[in-house]
Amino acid sequence: MKYYYYTISLLTFLFAVSVNSFGQSQTATDFKTVTNNNGPTLGYSPSSGVTILTVNGLHFKDLNKNGKLDAYEDWRLPVDERAKDLASKMSIEQIAGLMLYSAHQAIPANARGFGAGTYGGKPIDSSGMQPFDISDQQKKFLKDDNLRHVLVTRVKSPDVAAKWNNNVQAFVESLGLGIPANNSTDPRNGVVANAEYNIGSGGTISMWPESIGMAATFDPSIVQHFGNIAAQEYRALGIATALSPQVDLATEPRWSRFSGTFGENPMLAADMARAYVDGFQTSTGSFEIKNGWGFHSVNAMVKHWPGGGPEEGGRDAHYAYGKFAVYPGNNFQTQLIPFIYGALKLDGKTKHAAAVMPYYTISFNQDSKNGENVGNSYSKYLITDLLRDKYKYDGVVCTDWLVTADEGKTPDMFVGKSWGAEKLSVAERHYKILMAGVDQFGGNNAAGPVLEAYQMGIKEHGEDFMRKRFEQSAVRLLRNIFQVGLFENPYVDPAQSTKTVGNADFMKAGYEAQLKSIVLLKDKGNVLPLAKTKTVYIPKRTIPSTRDFFGNVNPEKIEYPVNMDIVKKYFNVTDDPSKADIGIVIVKGPNSGVGYNKDDRQKGGNGYVPISLQYNAYTATAARAQSIAAGDPVIDPTITNRSYKDKTVTATNAADLKNILDTKAAMPGKPIVVCMMLSNPAVVSEFEPNIDALVVSFGVQDQALMDILSGKSEPSGLLPLQMPADMQTVETQKEDVPQDMQPYRDSEGHVYDFAFGLNWKGVINDSRTAKYKKK
């Protein structure tokens, strides 16, 4: 069995469609609002013990319940002044809690498995509680560990999300200094492919292409519009921080997180990153508080500094087998461009992304000052010397999830990712990260290790130094809570949330972006668009057995690759290829796995195998005989070479190629159209000469594909990547160098290079290609 690779963000796109009955009725938190004639509307829960202070006719929340107006409670003061005042009042235990970022939280908590939780000691379905109630685990880390940053994944509905947020905010408002919760999410606006889009109707949440699909539009204004819409939806869900955008340059075509990026062109990626963050962070009009920040703003946490794209051999750093980023082209500086000229250099008034997340990788041999090869969050050179000192960044830096936890017993286990610091204790890892200049620990619910790190710092530097260091991070973290207005009103109206999230206008904007992201690569003899009178044959697709990101097994199945009810609204459909006018074969790009095979290791090999971008068997004869980086001091110290030279792999979905060729054989003399859903570049030489049209997409609804095939919409997307001529060019390209492969030339003479695409008239040459195409 092979592994398919899914990013965590793919697991968080959708709302749950059903849950069990929850027994006795519970009441969601009631909150009150108080209006200031010349200031913000305040929201508070009477049950929290917070009261309203009136000073010179203006109203303020008495968050610490001391009966007087403290500086941090005074919304008239600058954000930094308020943050510094509050940080000075916080205990070390409270600051340590502020430095935590929770593990993934489903609303309601799963009854079992990943992210499981209990309610009064029982699973949600037997507890008598409501889905918007706070779980036992959440109450513990909010109260006992003083955690205030919560990562939300699946939620049942906008209504439930809003009510859960209000319950959490009332709970933390009742504690200590009344610091609100800053809830966050990974990207959650992906498509449900088989869902039908009806203009004028709403949905669960607006649906947009993958980031690589956004890049295929070559239009930053679309990305900024997405950011503006998604920010409104997030705030309606009670979410004030986005763990996005992912702006890594995708210079390694085999990397499993390629689809979450804006591609491999530095200029395009920088422009898209800037637009994304401006869209998310900027409030306007009555929603603006100051400097572009306000009640429609969502803090953007740009990731992953200094770029996670150049993974050796394409192996991903969520696992020990992919811990190294390498730079055979000496191109480290290019990896920084989407950050320093994009997300950290905005056109809008908020100026830069509110937060930065380093990647898990060890940026191999890039620390020219200390010579350390440690995970990026552990590197003082990368965080302090470069990001903070050279590029003057004083925002929040938060580790990726679980970088302080212990790694697994084998390189393919999804557990801790303490790369380069494997032999340190958990507390020592926290201390090293703090001293590197990081403010926050992703995926850590417990304050204990942070407090231990504080004591380590006292022994080395003294208590005054460590108190200042903790307050420095506290100010940065509090700034992001103040600037989006959570201290004034963290509550949301569930009825309004339901109206906002996925409203008709937002759904329409997302659908139009999907259409603009679809790329036409081949149209021999002007086969497309297809007339509505045509009869089409669409073969079923074999979906291989896979494991998801967390190791859960999905069994093999055979099914139609699209919603056939939607197809039938565009064309006549037959199950007999001999009766069809056109064959439409819908496939996914080749997927051979993750680059590590436990069976190979057990048979005496090093465990490392190629990652292939073709369907047929591929033997890596041109691979490096000696890997650039290797070594794991804990689980596999004997492996000093991660080369996979001369090893062979075959795509797990090789049946897709057979489907194409079988359909061609069954329909001699009739046109064959292939629609390929891409997550990475793909070698298409195995089938392209045998087909008449090729359309590629990057996370769109079936209906959007039908709109293109039928001519209802004209294709306008451009390749945000290179399609390689063969696996030889993939193997010999350099992981850190953009656009260095030989692109494929098709039977019509077209070269599938970056910024190539067709419309009904032919090759697209417009202002976008003039601006971005490699000269």
XYZ file of N, CA, C and O in Angstrom, residues 189 206 208-234 242 244-247 259-263 267-282 300 342-343 346-347 509-510 512-514 516-517 720 768 772:
280
model
N -11.429 27.212 2.576
C -12.324 27.630 1.489
C -12.139 26.806 0.225
O -12.368 27.273 -0.878
N -17.800 29.971 1.097
C -17.409 30.220 -0.287
C -16.282 29.278 -0.692
O -15.418 28.936 0.109
N -13.193 28.222 -3.338
C -12.196 28.813 -4.228
C -11.200 27.751 -4.655
O -11.096 26.709 -4.021
N -10.442 28.024 -5.721
C -9.419 27.049 -6.123
C -8.325 26.927 -5.063
O -8.187 27.779 -4.172
N -7.516 25.874 -5.183
C -6.305 25.772 -4.376
C -5.429 27.001 -4.630
O -5.587 27.686 -5.648
N -4.460 27.238 -3.750
C -3.560 28.371 -3.953
C -2.861 28.301 -5.304
O -2.696 29.323 -5.985
N -2.448 27.102 -5.727
C -1.793 26.982 -7.027
C -2.779 27.329 -8.148
O -2.379 27.833 -9.210
N -4.062 27.080 -7.910
C -5.086 27.498 -8.854
C -5.265 28.999 -8.868
O -5.498 29.602 -9.930
N -5.185 29.614 -7.721
C -5.207 31.078 -7.659
C -4.052 31.648 -8.497
O -4.209 32.623 -9.236
N -2.883 31.016 -8.354
C -1.737 31.466 -9.135
C -1.999 31.324 -10.628
O -1.522 32.139 -11.430
N -2.768 30.293 -11.024
C -3.064 30.069 -12.443
C -3.910 31.184 -13.042
O -3.941 31.348 -14.265
N -4.574 31.962 -12.232
C -5.305 33.124 -12.752
C -4.351 34.242 -13.143
O -4.715 35.116 -13.935
N -3.149 34.246 -12.572
C -2.152 35.299 -12.801
C -2.738 36.684 -12.501
O -2.337 37.679 -13.101
N -3.673 36.735 -11.574
C -4.369 37.983 -11.263
C -4.401 38.196 -9.755
O -5.280 37.664 -9.066
N -3.476 38.984 -9.202
C -3.459 39.212 -7.753
C -4.736 39.840 -7.218
O -5.069 39.657 -6.044
N -5.467 40.573 -8.049
C -6.699 41.207 -7.554
C -7.734 40.164 -7.166
O -8.538 40.386 -6.247
N -7.731 39.018 -7.833
C -8.640 37.928 -7.458
C -8.268 37.402 -6.082
O -9.133 37.136 -5.242
N -6.985 37.259 -5.833
C -6.516 36.757 -4.540
C -6.839 37.752 -3.436
O -7.239 37.365 -2.333
N -6.680 39.026 -3.720
C -7.016 40.027 -2.703
C -8.519 40.022 -2.419
O -8.938 40.160 -1.255
N -9.321 39.851 -3.458
C -10.774 39.772 -3.264
C -11.130 38.547 -2.431
O -11.992 38.619 -1.531
N -10.471 37.428 -2.726
C -10.660 36.240 -1.893
C -10.331 36.544 -0.438
O -11.091 36.177 0.474
N -9.195 37.182 -0.185
C -8.801 37.491 1.186
C -9.834 38.331 1.902
O -10.154 38.097 3.076
N -10.383 39.302 1.207
C -11.401 40.171 1.803
C -12.660 39.395 2.156
O -13.242 39.561 3.239
N -13.082 38.512 1.245
C -14.284 37.707 1.492
C -14.034 36.686 2.602
O -14.836 36.538 3.534
N -12.931 35.957 2.494
C -12.642 34.926 3.493
C -12.490 35.531 4.877
O -12.913 34.932 5.876
N -11.924 36.736 4.960
C -11.781 37.398 6.260
C -13.141 37.671 6.886
O -13.333 37.484 8.095
N -14.086 38.110 6.080
C -15.436 38.347 6.607
C -16.071 37.046 7.083
O -16.755 37.019 8.121
N -15.860 35.978 6.324
C -16.409 34.686 6.733
C -15.731 34.192 8.007
O -16.400 33.673 8.914
N -14.422 34.346 8.082
C -13.705 33.925 9.287
C -14.205 34.669 10.516
O -14.460 34.061 11.570
N -5.588 33.708 10.488
C -5.493 32.709 9.429
C -4.077 32.146 9.415
O -3.112 32.914 9.335
N -2.175 31.177 7.273
C -1.948 31.251 5.837
C -1.597 32.722 5.521
O -1.792 33.590 6.367
N -1.056 32.969 4.324
C -0.897 32.086 3.180
C 0.396 31.279 3.245
O 1.335 31.636 3.955
N 0.414 30.198 2.481
C 1.631 29.412 2.298
C 2.339 29.967 1.072
O 1.900 29.772 -0.053
N 3.446 30.667 1.277
C 4.102 31.367 0.173
C 5.453 30.764 -0.185
O 6.244 31.380 -0.898
N 0.722 22.182 -4.102
C -0.582 22.771 -4.432
C -1.004 23.869 -3.472
O -1.876 24.676 -3.792
N -0.380 23.920 -2.286
C -0.710 24.968 -1.326
C 0.051 26.254 -1.550
O -0.153 27.231 -0.831
N 0.931 26.264 -2.569
C 1.758 27.436 -2.836
C 1.189 28.254 -3.991
O 0.220 27.858 -4.647
N 1.864 29.368 -4.284
C 1.543 30.163 -5.467
C 2.513 29.871 -6.606
O 2.689 30.695 -7.506
N 3.152 28.699 -6.576
C 3.989 28.283 -7.678
C 5.451 28.603 -7.483
O 5.904 28.947 -6.391
N 8.379 36.330 -8.697
C 7.629 37.572 -8.846
C 6.134 37.335 -8.673
O 5.436 38.078 -7.966
N 5.611 36.282 -9.327
C 4.185 35.977 -9.201
C 3.841 35.597 -7.767
O 2.833 36.066 -7.218
N 4.672 34.771 -7.146
C 4.402 34.358 -5.766
C 4.413 35.546 -4.817
O 3.587 35.635 -3.899
N 5.334 36.482 -5.009
C 5.393 37.667 -4.151
C 4.148 38.528 -4.321
O 3.571 39.019 -3.339
N 3.712 38.721 -5.559
C 2.518 39.539 -5.806
C 1.268 38.884 -5.223
O 0.394 39.566 -4.662
N 1.173 37.562 -5.346
C 0.025 36.853 -4.789
C 0.051 36.887 -3.260
O -0.987 37.071 -2.615
N 1.224 36.737 -2.676
C 1.348 36.785 -1.220
C 0.925 38.147 -0.686
O 0.200 38.247 0.306
N 1.385 39.191 -1.345
C 1.046 40.555 -0.914
C -0.462 40.793 -0.997
O -1.087 41.334 -0.068
N -1.058 40.357 -2.106
C -2.500 40.546 -2.294
C -3.302 39.773 -1.261
O -4.303 40.267 -0.724
N -2.892 38.546 -0.992
C -3.583 37.694 -0.026
C -3.603 38.348 1.349
O -4.660 38.454 1.998
N -2.446 38.782 1.820
C -2.359 39.357 3.166
C -3.095 40.694 3.233
O -3.807 40.973 4.209
N -2.945 41.522 2.199
C -3.704 42.778 2.178
C -5.202 42.502 2.265
O -5.939 43.192 2.974
N -5.686 41.499 1.543
C -7.107 41.176 1.572
C -7.574 40.723 2.929
O -8.643 41.149 3.407
N -6.818 39.877 3.580
C -7.213 39.355 4.882
C -7.126 40.402 5.981
O -7.969 40.442 6.880
N -6.118 41.229 5.956
C -5.843 42.086 7.111
C -6.518 43.455 7.055
O -6.656 44.101 8.104
N -6.971 43.892 5.900
C -7.424 45.275 5.755
C -8.916 45.429 6.019
O -9.748 44.801 5.363
N -2.890 37.548 9.388
C -2.351 36.520 8.494
C -1.022 36.025 9.043
O -0.130 36.819 9.343
N 6.872 40.428 -0.644
C 5.449 40.134 -0.745
C 4.729 40.325 0.565
O 4.271 41.426 0.895
N 4.647 39.254 1.359
C 3.841 39.275 2.579
C 4.349 40.243 3.628
O 3.588 40.699 4.487
N 3.640 45.079 2.246
C 2.289 45.201 1.713
C 2.040 46.560 1.070
O 2.708 47.553 1.380
N 1.051 46.587 0.197
C 0.568 47.854 -0.344
C -0.377 48.540 0.635
O -0.489 49.763 0.651
N -18.314 34.803 -6.338
C -16.924 35.241 -6.520
C -15.976 34.055 -6.534
O -15.043 33.991 -7.345
N -16.197 33.097 -5.637
C -15.357 31.909 -5.598
C -15.496 31.080 -6.865
O -14.492 30.569 -7.394
N -16.385 32.103 -9.869
C -15.753 32.806 -10.995
C -14.234 32.645 -10.950
O -13.582 32.513 -11.992
N -13.660 32.629 -9.751
C -12.223 32.395 -9.628
C -11.859 30.987 -10.084
O -10.817 30.777 -10.723
N -12.708 30.017 -9.761
C -12.462 28.652 -10.231
C -12.389 28.608 -11.750
O -11.482 27.997 -12.338
N -11.612 30.925 -13.805
C -10.419 31.623 -14.312
C -9.131 30.875 -14.016
O -8.070 31.231 -14.548
N -9.202 29.834 -13.185
C -8.001 29.075 -12.832
C -7.777 27.868 -13.732
O -6.712 27.240 -13.684
N 0.939 27.890 -13.811
C 1.757 28.526 -12.776
C 3.003 27.706 -12.448
O 3.613 27.878 -11.406
N -0.718 39.748 -18.669
C -0.232 38.844 -17.630
C 1.032 38.121 -18.091
O 2.022 38.034 -17.361
N 4.831 38.425 -16.394
C 5.383 37.344 -15.578
C 6.195 36.291 -16.334
O 6.967 35.566 -15.716
